[in-house]
Tab-separated table of C-alpha atoms in Angstrom:
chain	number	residue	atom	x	y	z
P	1	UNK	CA	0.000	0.000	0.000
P	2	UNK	CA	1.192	3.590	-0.995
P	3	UNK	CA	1.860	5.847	2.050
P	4	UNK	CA	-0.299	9.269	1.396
P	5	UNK	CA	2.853	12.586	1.069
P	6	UNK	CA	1.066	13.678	4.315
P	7	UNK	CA	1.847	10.123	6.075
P	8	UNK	CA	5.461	10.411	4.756
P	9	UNK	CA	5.815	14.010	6.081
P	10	UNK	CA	5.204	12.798	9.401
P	11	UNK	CA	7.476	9.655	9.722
P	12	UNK	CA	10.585	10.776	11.744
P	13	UNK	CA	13.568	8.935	13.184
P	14	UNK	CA	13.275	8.719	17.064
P	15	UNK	CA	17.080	9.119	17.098
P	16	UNK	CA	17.123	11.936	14.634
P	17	UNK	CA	17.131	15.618	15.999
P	18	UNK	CA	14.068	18.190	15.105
P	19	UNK	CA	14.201	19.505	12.414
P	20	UNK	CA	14.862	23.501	12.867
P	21	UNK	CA	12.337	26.307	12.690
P	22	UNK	CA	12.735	28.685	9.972
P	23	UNK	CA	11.265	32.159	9.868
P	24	UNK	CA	10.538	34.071	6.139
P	25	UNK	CA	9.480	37.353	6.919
P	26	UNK	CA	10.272	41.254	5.521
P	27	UNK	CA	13.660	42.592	6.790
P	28	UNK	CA	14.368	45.011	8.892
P	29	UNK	CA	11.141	45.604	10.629
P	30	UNK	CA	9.761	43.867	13.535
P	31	UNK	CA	6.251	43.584	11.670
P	32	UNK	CA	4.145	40.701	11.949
P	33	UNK	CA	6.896	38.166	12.321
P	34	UNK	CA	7.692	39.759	15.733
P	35	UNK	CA	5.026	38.130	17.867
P	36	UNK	CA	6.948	34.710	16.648
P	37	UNK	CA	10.393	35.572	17.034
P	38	UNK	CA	9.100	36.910	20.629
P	39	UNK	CA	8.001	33.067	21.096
P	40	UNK	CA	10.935	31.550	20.237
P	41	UNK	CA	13.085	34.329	22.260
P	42	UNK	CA	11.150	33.616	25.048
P	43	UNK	CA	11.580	29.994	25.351
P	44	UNK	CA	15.351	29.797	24.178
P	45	UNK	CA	13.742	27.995	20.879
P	46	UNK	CA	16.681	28.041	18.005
P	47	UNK	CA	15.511	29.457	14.615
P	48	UNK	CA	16.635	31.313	11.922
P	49	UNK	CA	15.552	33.972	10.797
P	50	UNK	CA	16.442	33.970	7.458
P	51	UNK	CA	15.854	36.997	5.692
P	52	UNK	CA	17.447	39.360	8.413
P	53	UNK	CA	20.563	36.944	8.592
P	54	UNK	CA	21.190	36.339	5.032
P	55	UNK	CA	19.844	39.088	3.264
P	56	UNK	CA	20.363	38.500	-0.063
P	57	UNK	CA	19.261	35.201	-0.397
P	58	UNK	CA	16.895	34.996	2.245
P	59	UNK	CA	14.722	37.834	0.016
P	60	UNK	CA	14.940	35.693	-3.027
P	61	UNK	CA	13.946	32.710	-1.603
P	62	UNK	CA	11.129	34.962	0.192
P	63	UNK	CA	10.168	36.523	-3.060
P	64	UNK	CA	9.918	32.883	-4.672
P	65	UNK	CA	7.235	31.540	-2.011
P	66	UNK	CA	4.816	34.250	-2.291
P	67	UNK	CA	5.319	34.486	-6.339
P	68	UNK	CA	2.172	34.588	-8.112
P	69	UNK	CA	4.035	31.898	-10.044
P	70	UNK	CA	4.289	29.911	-6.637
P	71	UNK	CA	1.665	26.995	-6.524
P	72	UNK	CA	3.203	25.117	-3.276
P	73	UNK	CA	3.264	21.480	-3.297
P	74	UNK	CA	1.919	18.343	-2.972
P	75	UNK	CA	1.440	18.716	1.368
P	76	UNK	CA	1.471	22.750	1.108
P	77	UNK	CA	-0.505	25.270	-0.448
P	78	UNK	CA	1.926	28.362	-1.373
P	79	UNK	CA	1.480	31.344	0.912
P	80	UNK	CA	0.415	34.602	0.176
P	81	UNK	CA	2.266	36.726	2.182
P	82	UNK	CA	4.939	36.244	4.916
P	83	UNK	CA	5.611	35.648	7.645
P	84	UNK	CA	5.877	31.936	7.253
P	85	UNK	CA	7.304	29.663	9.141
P	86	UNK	CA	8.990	26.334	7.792
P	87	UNK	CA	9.665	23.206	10.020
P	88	UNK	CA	10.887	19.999	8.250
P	89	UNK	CA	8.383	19.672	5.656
P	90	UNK	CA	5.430	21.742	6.880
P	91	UNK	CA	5.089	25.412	5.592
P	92	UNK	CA	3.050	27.233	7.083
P	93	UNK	CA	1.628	31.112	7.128
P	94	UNK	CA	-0.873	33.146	8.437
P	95	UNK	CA	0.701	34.529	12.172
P	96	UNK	CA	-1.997	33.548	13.801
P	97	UNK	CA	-1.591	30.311	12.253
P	98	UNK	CA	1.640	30.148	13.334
P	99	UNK	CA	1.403	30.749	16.576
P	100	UNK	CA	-1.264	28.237	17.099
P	101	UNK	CA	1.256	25.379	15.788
P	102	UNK	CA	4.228	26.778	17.966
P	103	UNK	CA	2.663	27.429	21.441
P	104	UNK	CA	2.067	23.584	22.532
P	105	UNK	CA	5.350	22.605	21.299
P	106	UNK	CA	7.050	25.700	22.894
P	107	UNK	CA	5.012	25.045	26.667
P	108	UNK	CA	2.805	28.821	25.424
P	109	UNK	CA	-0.592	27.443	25.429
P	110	UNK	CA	-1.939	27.625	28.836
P	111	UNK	CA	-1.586	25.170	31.648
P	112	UNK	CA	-1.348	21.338	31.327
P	113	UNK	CA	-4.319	19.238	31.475
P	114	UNK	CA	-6.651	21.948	30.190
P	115	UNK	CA	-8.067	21.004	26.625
P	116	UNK	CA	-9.280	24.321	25.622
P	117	UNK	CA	-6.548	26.242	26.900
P	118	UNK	CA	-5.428	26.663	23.379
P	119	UNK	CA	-8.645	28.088	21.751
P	120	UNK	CA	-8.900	30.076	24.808
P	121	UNK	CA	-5.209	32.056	24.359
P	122	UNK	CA	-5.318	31.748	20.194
P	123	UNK	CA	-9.110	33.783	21.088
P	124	UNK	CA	-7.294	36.537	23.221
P	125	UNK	CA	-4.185	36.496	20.597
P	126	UNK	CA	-6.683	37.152	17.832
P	127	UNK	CA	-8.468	39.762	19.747
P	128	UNK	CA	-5.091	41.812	19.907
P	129	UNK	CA	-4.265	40.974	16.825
P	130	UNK	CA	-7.498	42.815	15.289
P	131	UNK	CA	-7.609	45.904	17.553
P	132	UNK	CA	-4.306	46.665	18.470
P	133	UNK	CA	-1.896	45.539	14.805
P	134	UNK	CA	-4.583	45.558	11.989
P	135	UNK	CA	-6.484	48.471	13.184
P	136	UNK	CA	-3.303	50.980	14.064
P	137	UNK	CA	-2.023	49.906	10.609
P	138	UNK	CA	-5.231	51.046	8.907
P	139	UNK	CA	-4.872	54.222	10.291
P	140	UNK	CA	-1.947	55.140	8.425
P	141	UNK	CA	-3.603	53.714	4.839
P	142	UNK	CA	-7.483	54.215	5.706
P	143	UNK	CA	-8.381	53.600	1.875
P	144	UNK	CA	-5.553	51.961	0.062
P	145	UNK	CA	-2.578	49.558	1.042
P	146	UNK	CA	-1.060	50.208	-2.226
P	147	UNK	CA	-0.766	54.530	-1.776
P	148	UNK	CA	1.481	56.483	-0.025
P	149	UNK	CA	0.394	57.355	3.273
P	150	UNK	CA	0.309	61.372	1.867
P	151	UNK	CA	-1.972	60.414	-0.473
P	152	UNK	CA	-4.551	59.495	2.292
P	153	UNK	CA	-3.289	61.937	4.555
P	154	UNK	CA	-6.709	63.718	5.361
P	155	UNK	CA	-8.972	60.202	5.482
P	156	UNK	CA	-5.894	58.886	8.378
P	157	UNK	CA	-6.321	61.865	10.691
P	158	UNK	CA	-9.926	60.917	10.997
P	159	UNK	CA	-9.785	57.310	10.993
P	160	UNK	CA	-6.190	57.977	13.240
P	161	UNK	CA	-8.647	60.440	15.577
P	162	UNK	CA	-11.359	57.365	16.197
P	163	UNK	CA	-8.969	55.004	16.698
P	164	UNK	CA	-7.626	57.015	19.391
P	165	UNK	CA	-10.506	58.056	20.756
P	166	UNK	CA	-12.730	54.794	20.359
P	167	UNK	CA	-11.433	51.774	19.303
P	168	UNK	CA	-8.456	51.984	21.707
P	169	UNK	CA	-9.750	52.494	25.280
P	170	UNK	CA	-12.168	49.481	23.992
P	171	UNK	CA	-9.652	46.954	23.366
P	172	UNK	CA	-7.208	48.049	26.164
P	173	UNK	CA	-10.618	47.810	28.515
P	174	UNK	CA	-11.266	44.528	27.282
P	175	UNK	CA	-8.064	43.132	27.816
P	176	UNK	CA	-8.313	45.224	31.624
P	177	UNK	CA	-11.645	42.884	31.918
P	178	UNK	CA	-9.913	39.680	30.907
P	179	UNK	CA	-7.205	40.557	33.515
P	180	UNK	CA	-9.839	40.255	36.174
P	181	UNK	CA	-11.791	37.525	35.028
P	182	UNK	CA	-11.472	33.995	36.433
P	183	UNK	CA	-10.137	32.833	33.472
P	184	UNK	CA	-6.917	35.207	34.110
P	185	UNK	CA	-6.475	33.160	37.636
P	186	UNK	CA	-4.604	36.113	39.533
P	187	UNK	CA	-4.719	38.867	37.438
P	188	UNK	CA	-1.064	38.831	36.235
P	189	UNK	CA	-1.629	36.992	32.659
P	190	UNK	CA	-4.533	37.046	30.386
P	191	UNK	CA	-5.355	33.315	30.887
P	192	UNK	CA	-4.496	30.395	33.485
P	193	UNK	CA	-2.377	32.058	35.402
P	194	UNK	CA	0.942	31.562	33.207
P	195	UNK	CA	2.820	33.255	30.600
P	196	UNK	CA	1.012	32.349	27.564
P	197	UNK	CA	1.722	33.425	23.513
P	198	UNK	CA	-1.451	35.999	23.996
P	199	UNK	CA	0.773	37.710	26.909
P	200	UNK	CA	3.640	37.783	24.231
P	201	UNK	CA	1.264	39.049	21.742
P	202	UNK	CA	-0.282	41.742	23.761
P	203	UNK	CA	2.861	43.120	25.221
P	204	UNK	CA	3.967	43.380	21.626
P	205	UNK	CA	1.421	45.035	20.145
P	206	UNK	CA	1.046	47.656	23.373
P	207	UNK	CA	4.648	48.494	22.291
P	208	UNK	CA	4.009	48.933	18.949
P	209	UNK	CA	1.090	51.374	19.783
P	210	UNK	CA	3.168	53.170	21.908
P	211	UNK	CA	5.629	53.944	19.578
P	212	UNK	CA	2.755	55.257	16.874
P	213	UNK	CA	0.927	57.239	19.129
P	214	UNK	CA	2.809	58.083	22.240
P	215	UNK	CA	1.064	60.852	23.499
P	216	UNK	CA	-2.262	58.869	23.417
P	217	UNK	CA	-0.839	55.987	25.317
P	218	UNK	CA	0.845	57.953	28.036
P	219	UNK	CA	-2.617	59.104	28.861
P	220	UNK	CA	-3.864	55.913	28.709
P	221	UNK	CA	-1.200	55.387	30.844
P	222	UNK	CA	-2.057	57.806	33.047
P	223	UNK	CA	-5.335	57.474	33.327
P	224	UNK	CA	-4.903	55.083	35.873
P	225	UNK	CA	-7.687	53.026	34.259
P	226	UNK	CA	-5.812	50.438	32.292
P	227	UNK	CA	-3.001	49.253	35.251
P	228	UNK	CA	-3.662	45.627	34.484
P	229	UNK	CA	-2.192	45.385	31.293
P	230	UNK	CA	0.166	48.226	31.722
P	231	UNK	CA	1.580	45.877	34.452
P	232	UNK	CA	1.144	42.841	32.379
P	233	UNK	CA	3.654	44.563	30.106
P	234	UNK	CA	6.371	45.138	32.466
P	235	UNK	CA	6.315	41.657	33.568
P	236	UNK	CA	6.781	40.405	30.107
P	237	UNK	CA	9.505	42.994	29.477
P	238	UNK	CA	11.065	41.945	32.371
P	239	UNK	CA	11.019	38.416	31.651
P	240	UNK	CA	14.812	37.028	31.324
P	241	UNK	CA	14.828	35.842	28.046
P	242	UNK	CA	12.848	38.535	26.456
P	243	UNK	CA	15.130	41.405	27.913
P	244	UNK	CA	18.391	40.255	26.754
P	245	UNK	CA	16.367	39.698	23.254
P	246	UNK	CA	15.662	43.455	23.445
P	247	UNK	CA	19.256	44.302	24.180
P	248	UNK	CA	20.348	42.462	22.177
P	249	UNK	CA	20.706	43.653	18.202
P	250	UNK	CA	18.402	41.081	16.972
P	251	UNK	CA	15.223	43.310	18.323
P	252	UNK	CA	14.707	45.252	15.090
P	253	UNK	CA	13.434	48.988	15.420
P	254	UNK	CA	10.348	50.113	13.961
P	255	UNK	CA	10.366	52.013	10.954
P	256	UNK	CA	7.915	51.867	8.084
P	257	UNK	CA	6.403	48.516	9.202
P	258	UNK	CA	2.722	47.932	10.586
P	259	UNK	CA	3.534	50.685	13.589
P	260	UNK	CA	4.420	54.141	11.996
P	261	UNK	CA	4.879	57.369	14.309
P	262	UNK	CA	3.118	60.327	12.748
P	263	UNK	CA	2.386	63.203	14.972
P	264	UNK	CA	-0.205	64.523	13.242
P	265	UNK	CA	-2.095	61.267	14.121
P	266	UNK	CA	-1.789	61.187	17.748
P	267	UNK	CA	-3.360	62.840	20.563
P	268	UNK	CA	-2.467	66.139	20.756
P	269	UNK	CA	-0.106	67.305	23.827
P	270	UNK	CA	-2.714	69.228	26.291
């Protein structure tokens, strides 16, 4: 009987090491990649991260998985955009998708024993995915990816202004909620009472605000109203492994990526 490619991909040695993790995403910019280099930083995972080590060839061979011309293979549909993430034979994309496949095998997906955990921490990754990446990014290009930012200018200082005003006291409020929820079990991470991928995820995408509109987030700061996930924050700043990753020069500073400071789209200094 012929073994199905999918039945092959999984066969594996017992005596033969894992196979590594290899990250394709943009150079130079944290981006969406961050929240899994953040995962692997954080639990002393090897990978590569190919573009930003090999430049040259690491953008050709990026360019040639997302190519129009790219139609994957047999086990793997091609990807449409990076980041993705290669391991042995499996490519996958999507960083949510990702993330999902890394957390049990990295000890990020809530405590032991509890078979939801997962859907539980990808739900609260999600949630900060949507409100605090997609949504500052659309403030910058409100009505098309493809134009520059000055040709939108006017349409981002009012979507910029309701983002501000709105949409993020909403999500950091919801995450405040989650904080004090059961669920949270203490109040210091968003579920189960350990360090989870959503913490990762939320810590980086707080940081990433607060680098596009820091006047607006030192008042949410300030406010006194969102301490929960302020303090989450430091914690996972403060973590071992993540700190020396942020001294250290593979942290990448943010530039023209998702997170983009423009001063005419933040609060404005009282």
């Amino acid at each position: 009987m012929t073994s199905s490619p999918a039945s092959k991909r999984q066969k594996t040695s017992s005596t033969s090491p894992p196979p590594p993790y290899e990250l394709l995403y943009w150079p130079t910019i944290p981006g969406r990649g961050e929240h899994i280099r953040l995962c692997f930083e954080e639990t002393q995972t090897p990978y590569k991260d190919t573009c930003n080590t090999d430049p040259q060839n690491g953008m050709s061979a990026l360019r040639s998985l997302i190519s129009d011309q790219t139609t994957g293979d047999a086990t793997n549909p091609p990807p449409l955009a990076p980041p993705a993430l290669r391991h042995g034979d499996l490519l996958l994309s999507q960083t949510p998708n990702i993330l999902l496949y890394l957390a049990p095998k990295l000890g990020l997906a809530g405590p032991a024993g509890d078979e939801n955990a997962i859907y539980h921490v990808n739900q609260l990754a999600l949630t900060a995915l949507d409100g605090l990446s997609n949504e500052p990014h659309d403030t910058h290009h409100p009505v098309a990816i493809a134009a520059y930012y000055e040709e939108q200018k006017e349409e981002a200082k009012r979507k910029a202004a309701d983002y501000v005003s709105n949409r993020l006291p909403k999500f950091l409020g919801y995450f405040e909620r989650v904080l004090r929820s059961g669920a949270s079990r203490g109040g210091e991470w968003l579920y189960g009472g350990q360090l989870t991928y959503a913490d990762l995820v939320l810590w980086q995408c707080v940081d990433g605000v607060s680098f596009a509109f820091p006047v607006a987030m030192r008042r949410m700061r300030e406010s006194g109203e969102y301490g929960g996930v302020f303090g989450l924050c430091e914690r996972v700043k403060g973590r071992e492994n993540v700190a020396a990753y942020l001294k250290s020069g593979r942290r990448l500073e943010y530039s023209m990526g998702i997170y983009r400071h423009y001063p005419e789209l933040d609060a404005e200094e009282v």
